[in-house]
CSV table of C-alpha atoms and ligand atoms in Angstrom, one decimal:
chain,number,residue,atom,x,y,z
A,1,UNK,CA,-0.2,0.0,0.1
A,2,UNK,CA,1.2,3.5,-0.7
A,3,UNK,CA,2.1,5.3,2.1
A,4,UNK,CA,-0.1,8.6,1.3
A,5,UNK,CA,-2.7,6.5,0.5
A,6,UNK,CA,-2.4,4.8,4.3
A,7,UNK,CA,-1.7,8.1,5.6
A,8,UNK,CA,-4.9,9.5,4.1
A,9,UNK,CA,-7.1,6.5,4.0
A,10,UNK,CA,-6.6,5.2,7.8
A,11,UNK,CA,-9.9,6.3,9.8
A,12,UNK,CA,-11.1,5.5,13.6
A,13,UNK,CA,-12.8,1.9,13.5
A,14,UNK,CA,-15.5,2.0,16.1
A,15,UNK,CA,-17.2,-1.6,15.0
A,16,UNK,CA,-15.2,-5.0,15.1
A,17,UNK,CA,-16.0,-8.2,13.4
A,18,UNK,CA,-14.8,-11.3,15.9
A,19,UNK,CA,-12.2,-13.0,13.6
A,20,UNK,CA,-9.5,-13.3,15.8
A,21,UNK,CA,-6.3,-11.6,14.8
A,22,UNK,CA,-3.3,-14.0,14.4
A,23,UNK,CA,-0.1,-13.6,16.2
A,24,UNK,CA,1.8,-13.3,12.7
A,25,UNK,CA,-0.3,-10.3,12.1
A,26,UNK,CA,0.2,-8.9,15.6
A,27,UNK,CA,3.8,-9.7,15.3
A,28,UNK,CA,3.8,-7.4,12.3
A,29,UNK,CA,2.3,-4.4,13.6
A,30,UNK,CA,4.8,-4.8,16.6
A,31,UNK,CA,7.7,-4.8,14.2
A,32,UNK,CA,6.3,-1.6,12.5
A,33,UNK,CA,6.0,0.0,15.8
A,34,UNK,CA,9.2,-0.9,16.7
A,35,UNK,CA,10.8,0.9,14.0
A,36,UNK,CA,9.2,4.4,15.2
A,37,UNK,CA,11.8,7.1,15.7
A,38,UNK,CA,12.1,8.3,19.3
A,39,UNK,CA,14.4,11.0,21.3
A,40,UNK,CA,18.0,9.9,21.0
A,41,UNK,CA,16.9,6.2,20.0
A,42,UNK,CA,15.2,6.0,23.8
A,43,UNK,CA,12.3,4.0,22.4
A,44,UNK,CA,10.3,4.8,25.7
A,45,UNK,CA,7.6,2.6,24.6
A,46,UNK,CA,5.7,-0.7,26.0
A,47,UNK,CA,2.9,-2.2,24.9
A,48,UNK,CA,0.2,-4.6,27.1
A,49,UNK,CA,-1.7,-6.9,24.6
A,50,UNK,CA,-5.0,-7.6,26.3
A,51,UNK,CA,-6.6,-10.7,24.7
A,52,UNK,CA,-8.7,-12.4,27.5
A,53,UNK,CA,-12.0,-10.9,27.8
A,54,UNK,CA,-12.0,-10.7,31.5
A,55,UNK,CA,-9.0,-8.4,31.3
A,56,UNK,CA,-10.8,-6.4,28.7
A,57,UNK,CA,-14.2,-5.9,31.2
A,58,UNK,CA,-11.9,-5.1,34.1
A,59,UNK,CA,-10.4,-2.2,31.9
A,60,UNK,CA,-13.9,-1.1,31.1
A,61,UNK,CA,-14.1,0.2,34.5
A,62,UNK,CA,-11.6,3.0,33.6
A,63,UNK,CA,-13.8,3.9,30.4
A,64,UNK,CA,-17.0,5.9,30.7
A,65,UNK,CA,-19.5,4.2,28.2
A,66,UNK,CA,-20.2,8.1,26.8
A,67,UNK,CA,-16.8,7.5,25.2
A,68,UNK,CA,-17.7,6.7,21.6
A,69,UNK,CA,-15.2,3.8,21.6
A,70,UNK,CA,-16.6,2.1,24.8
A,71,UNK,CA,-18.4,-1.3,22.7
A,72,UNK,CA,-15.2,-1.4,20.4
A,73,UNK,CA,-13.0,-2.5,23.4
A,74,UNK,CA,-15.3,-5.8,23.8
A,75,UNK,CA,-15.9,-6.3,20.1
A,76,UNK,CA,-12.3,-6.1,18.9
A,77,UNK,CA,-10.4,-9.4,19.8
A,78,UNK,CA,-7.4,-7.4,20.9
A,79,UNK,CA,-6.9,-4.5,23.0
A,80,UNK,CA,-3.8,-2.6,23.0
A,81,UNK,CA,-2.6,-0.7,25.9
A,82,UNK,CA,0.5,1.9,24.5
A,83,UNK,CA,2.8,2.6,28.1
A,84,UNK,CA,6.1,4.6,28.3
A,85,UNK,CA,8.5,4.4,30.8
A,86,UNK,CA,9.4,7.9,32.2
A,87,UNK,CA,12.2,9.8,32.6
A,88,UNK,CA,14.1,8.6,29.3
A,89,UNK,CA,12.9,10.7,26.2
A,90,UNK,CA,13.9,14.0,26.4
A,91,UNK,CA,16.6,13.3,29.2
A,92,UNK,CA,20.5,13.5,29.6
A,93,UNK,CA,22.0,11.8,32.4
A,94,UNK,CA,18.7,12.0,34.8
A,95,UNK,CA,17.9,16.0,33.6
A,96,UNK,CA,15.1,17.0,31.0
A,97,UNK,CA,17.2,18.6,28.0
A,98,UNK,CA,14.4,20.9,27.1
A,99,UNK,CA,11.4,22.9,29.0
A,100,UNK,CA,9.4,20.6,27.8
A,101,UNK,CA,10.4,17.9,30.3
A,102,UNK,CA,9.3,14.3,29.3
A,103,UNK,CA,9.1,13.2,25.6
A,104,UNK,CA,7.3,10.2,26.5
A,105,UNK,CA,3.8,11.8,25.2
A,106,UNK,CA,5.6,12.8,21.8
A,107,UNK,CA,7.2,9.5,21.3
A,108,UNK,CA,4.6,7.5,22.1
A,109,UNK,CA,2.4,9.2,19.9
A,110,UNK,CA,4.8,8.5,17.1
A,111,UNK,CA,4.6,4.7,18.0
A,112,UNK,CA,1.0,4.8,18.1
A,113,UNK,CA,0.7,6.2,14.4
A,114,UNK,CA,3.4,3.5,13.2
A,115,UNK,CA,0.8,0.9,15.2
A,116,UNK,CA,-2.4,2.6,13.4
A,117,UNK,CA,-1.1,2.8,9.7
A,118,UNK,CA,0.6,-0.4,9.7
A,119,UNK,CA,-2.7,-2.2,11.0
A,120,UNK,CA,-4.4,-0.2,8.3
A,121,UNK,CA,-1.9,-1.7,5.8
A,122,UNK,CA,-2.7,-5.2,6.8
A,123,UNK,CA,-6.5,-4.7,6.5
A,124,UNK,CA,-7.0,-4.2,10.5
A,125,UNK,CA,-8.6,-1.2,12.3
A,126,UNK,CA,-7.6,0.5,15.1
A,127,UNK,CA,-9.3,3.5,16.9
A,128,UNK,CA,-6.7,5.6,19.5
A,129,UNK,CA,-8.6,6.1,22.9
A,130,UNK,CA,-7.1,8.7,25.0
A,131,UNK,CA,-10.2,9.9,27.1
A,132,UNK,CA,-10.4,7.7,30.2
A,133,UNK,CA,-9.2,7.0,34.0
A,134,UNK,CA,-5.4,6.7,33.2
A,135,UNK,CA,-4.6,6.0,36.9
A,136,UNK,CA,-7.6,3.1,37.5
A,137,UNK,CA,-6.0,2.1,34.1
A,138,UNK,CA,-2.6,1.6,35.5
A,139,UNK,CA,-4.0,0.1,38.7
A,140,UNK,CA,-5.7,-2.5,37.1
A,141,UNK,CA,-3.0,-3.6,34.8
A,142,UNK,CA,-0.2,-3.4,37.7
A,143,UNK,CA,2.1,-0.6,36.2
A,144,UNK,CA,5.0,0.0,38.3
A,145,UNK,CA,6.0,3.7,39.2
A,146,UNK,CA,8.4,4.7,36.2
A,147,UNK,CA,5.6,3.7,33.4
A,148,UNK,CA,2.2,4.6,32.5
A,149,UNK,CA,-0.5,4.5,30.7
A,150,UNK,CA,-0.6,6.8,27.3
A,151,UNK,CA,-3.4,5.2,25.4
A,152,UNK,CA,-5.2,2.4,23.9
A,153,UNK,CA,-6.6,0.8,20.9
A,154,UNK,CA,-8.6,-2.2,19.9
A,155,UNK,CA,-7.1,-4.2,17.3
A,156,UNK,CA,-9.1,-6.4,14.6
A,157,UNK,CA,-11.2,-6.8,11.2
A,158,UNK,CA,-13.5,-3.9,10.8
A,159,UNK,CA,-17.1,-4.4,10.6
A,160,UNK,CA,-17.9,-1.1,8.9
A,161,UNK,CA,-16.0,1.9,7.9
A,162,UNK,CA,-15.4,5.0,9.9
A,163,UNK,CA,-16.7,8.2,8.9
A,164,UNK,CA,-14.5,10.9,7.3
A,165,UNK,CA,-14.4,13.8,9.5
A,166,UNK,CA,-13.1,17.3,8.1
A,167,UNK,CA,-9.8,18.2,8.1
A,168,UNK,CA,-8.4,21.6,8.4
A,169,UNK,CA,-7.5,23.4,5.1
A,170,UNK,CA,-3.5,23.7,4.7
A,171,UNK,CA,-4.0,27.5,4.5
A,172,UNK,CA,-5.1,27.4,7.9
A,173,UNK,CA,-2.2,26.0,9.7
A,174,UNK,CA,0.7,26.6,7.6
A,175,UNK,CA,2.5,29.7,7.6
A,176,UNK,CA,5.4,31.2,6.1
A,177,UNK,CA,8.4,32.6,7.7
A,178,UNK,CA,6.4,34.1,10.6
A,179,UNK,CA,3.8,32.8,12.7
A,180,UNK,CA,0.8,33.8,10.9
A,181,UNK,CA,3.0,35.3,8.3
A,182,UNK,CA,2.8,38.7,7.1
B,201,FMN,C1,-4.8,11.2,21.3
B,201,FMN,C2,-6.0,11.0,20.4
B,201,FMN,C3,-7.3,10.5,21.5
B,201,FMN,C4,-8.1,9.9,21.0
B,201,FMN,N1,-9.5,9.5,22.2
B,201,FMN,C5,-10.5,9.1,21.5
B,201,FMN,C6,-11.3,8.4,22.6
B,201,FMN,O1,-10.9,8.1,23.5
B,201,FMN,N2,-12.6,7.8,22.1
B,201,FMN,C7,-13.2,8.1,20.6
B,201,FMN,O2,-13.8,7.2,20.2
B,201,FMN,N3,-12.1,8.7,19.6
B,201,FMN,C8,-10.7,9.0,20.6
B,201,FMN,N4,-9.4,9.4,19.4
B,201,FMN,C9,-9.8,9.2,17.8
B,201,FMN,C10,-10.3,10.6,17.1
B,201,FMN,O3,-11.4,11.2,17.6
B,201,FMN,C11,-10.3,10.7,15.9
B,201,FMN,O4,-8.9,9.9,15.3
B,201,FMN,C12,-10.4,11.9,15.1
B,201,FMN,O5,-12.0,12.2,15.1
B,201,FMN,C13,-10.1,11.8,13.5
B,201,FMN,O6,-10.5,10.8,13.0
B,201,FMN,P1,-9.8,9.8,12.0
B,201,FMN,O7,-8.9,9.2,13.1
B,201,FMN,O8,-11.0,8.6,11.4
B,201,FMN,O9,-8.8,10.3,10.6
B,201,FMN,C14,-8.3,9.9,19.6
B,201,FMN,C15,-7.9,10.3,19.0
B,201,FMN,C16,-6.2,10.7,19.3
B,201,FMN,C17,-5.4,11.1,18.7
């Protein structure tokens, strides 16, 4: 699949078929994530694969029923939880290198995009879920202090296509030379 076509064609999928995702296909998605660029190649990400419906049911406690992706958590055969190790991305000798502090969210975001695009190229669907109780999820998943949950996504074969939300025009966010140009 052409990369530009994948970037433009990928949509958030909130309806899934129950068909299983093979370990081979999952590994392909994880391999694409593995090649994500990161701060000084620090690769702060970690992924928890939740397959057991009991584990997914437990995690539902951390997600509001009003979240549009709520039902997709149980529908899809897999739920991937993207985590990040704190104090690595953007740090040198234990000190943050920039005013931004930890670049964990940035590098994890790149990793999630690689995951979603690879999944799409393999005929799978994803929907990034960021609106949930992270602290509750961390407790349920048994995360240590130095790791945090960033986002999650179901992974499975789409039951229906996602709608295409409107994008801003390029002229609405690109400026030349200075902010807002002249
Ligand atoms: C950081 C982040 C958090 C998101 N959180 C949620 C969420 O909690 N629930 C949901 O249904 N969609 C969530 N989304 C999906 C967005 O709503 C979706 O990407 C956006 O509307 C554009 O649609 P598209 O992905 O189909 O292009 C999230 C996306 C991102 C990038």
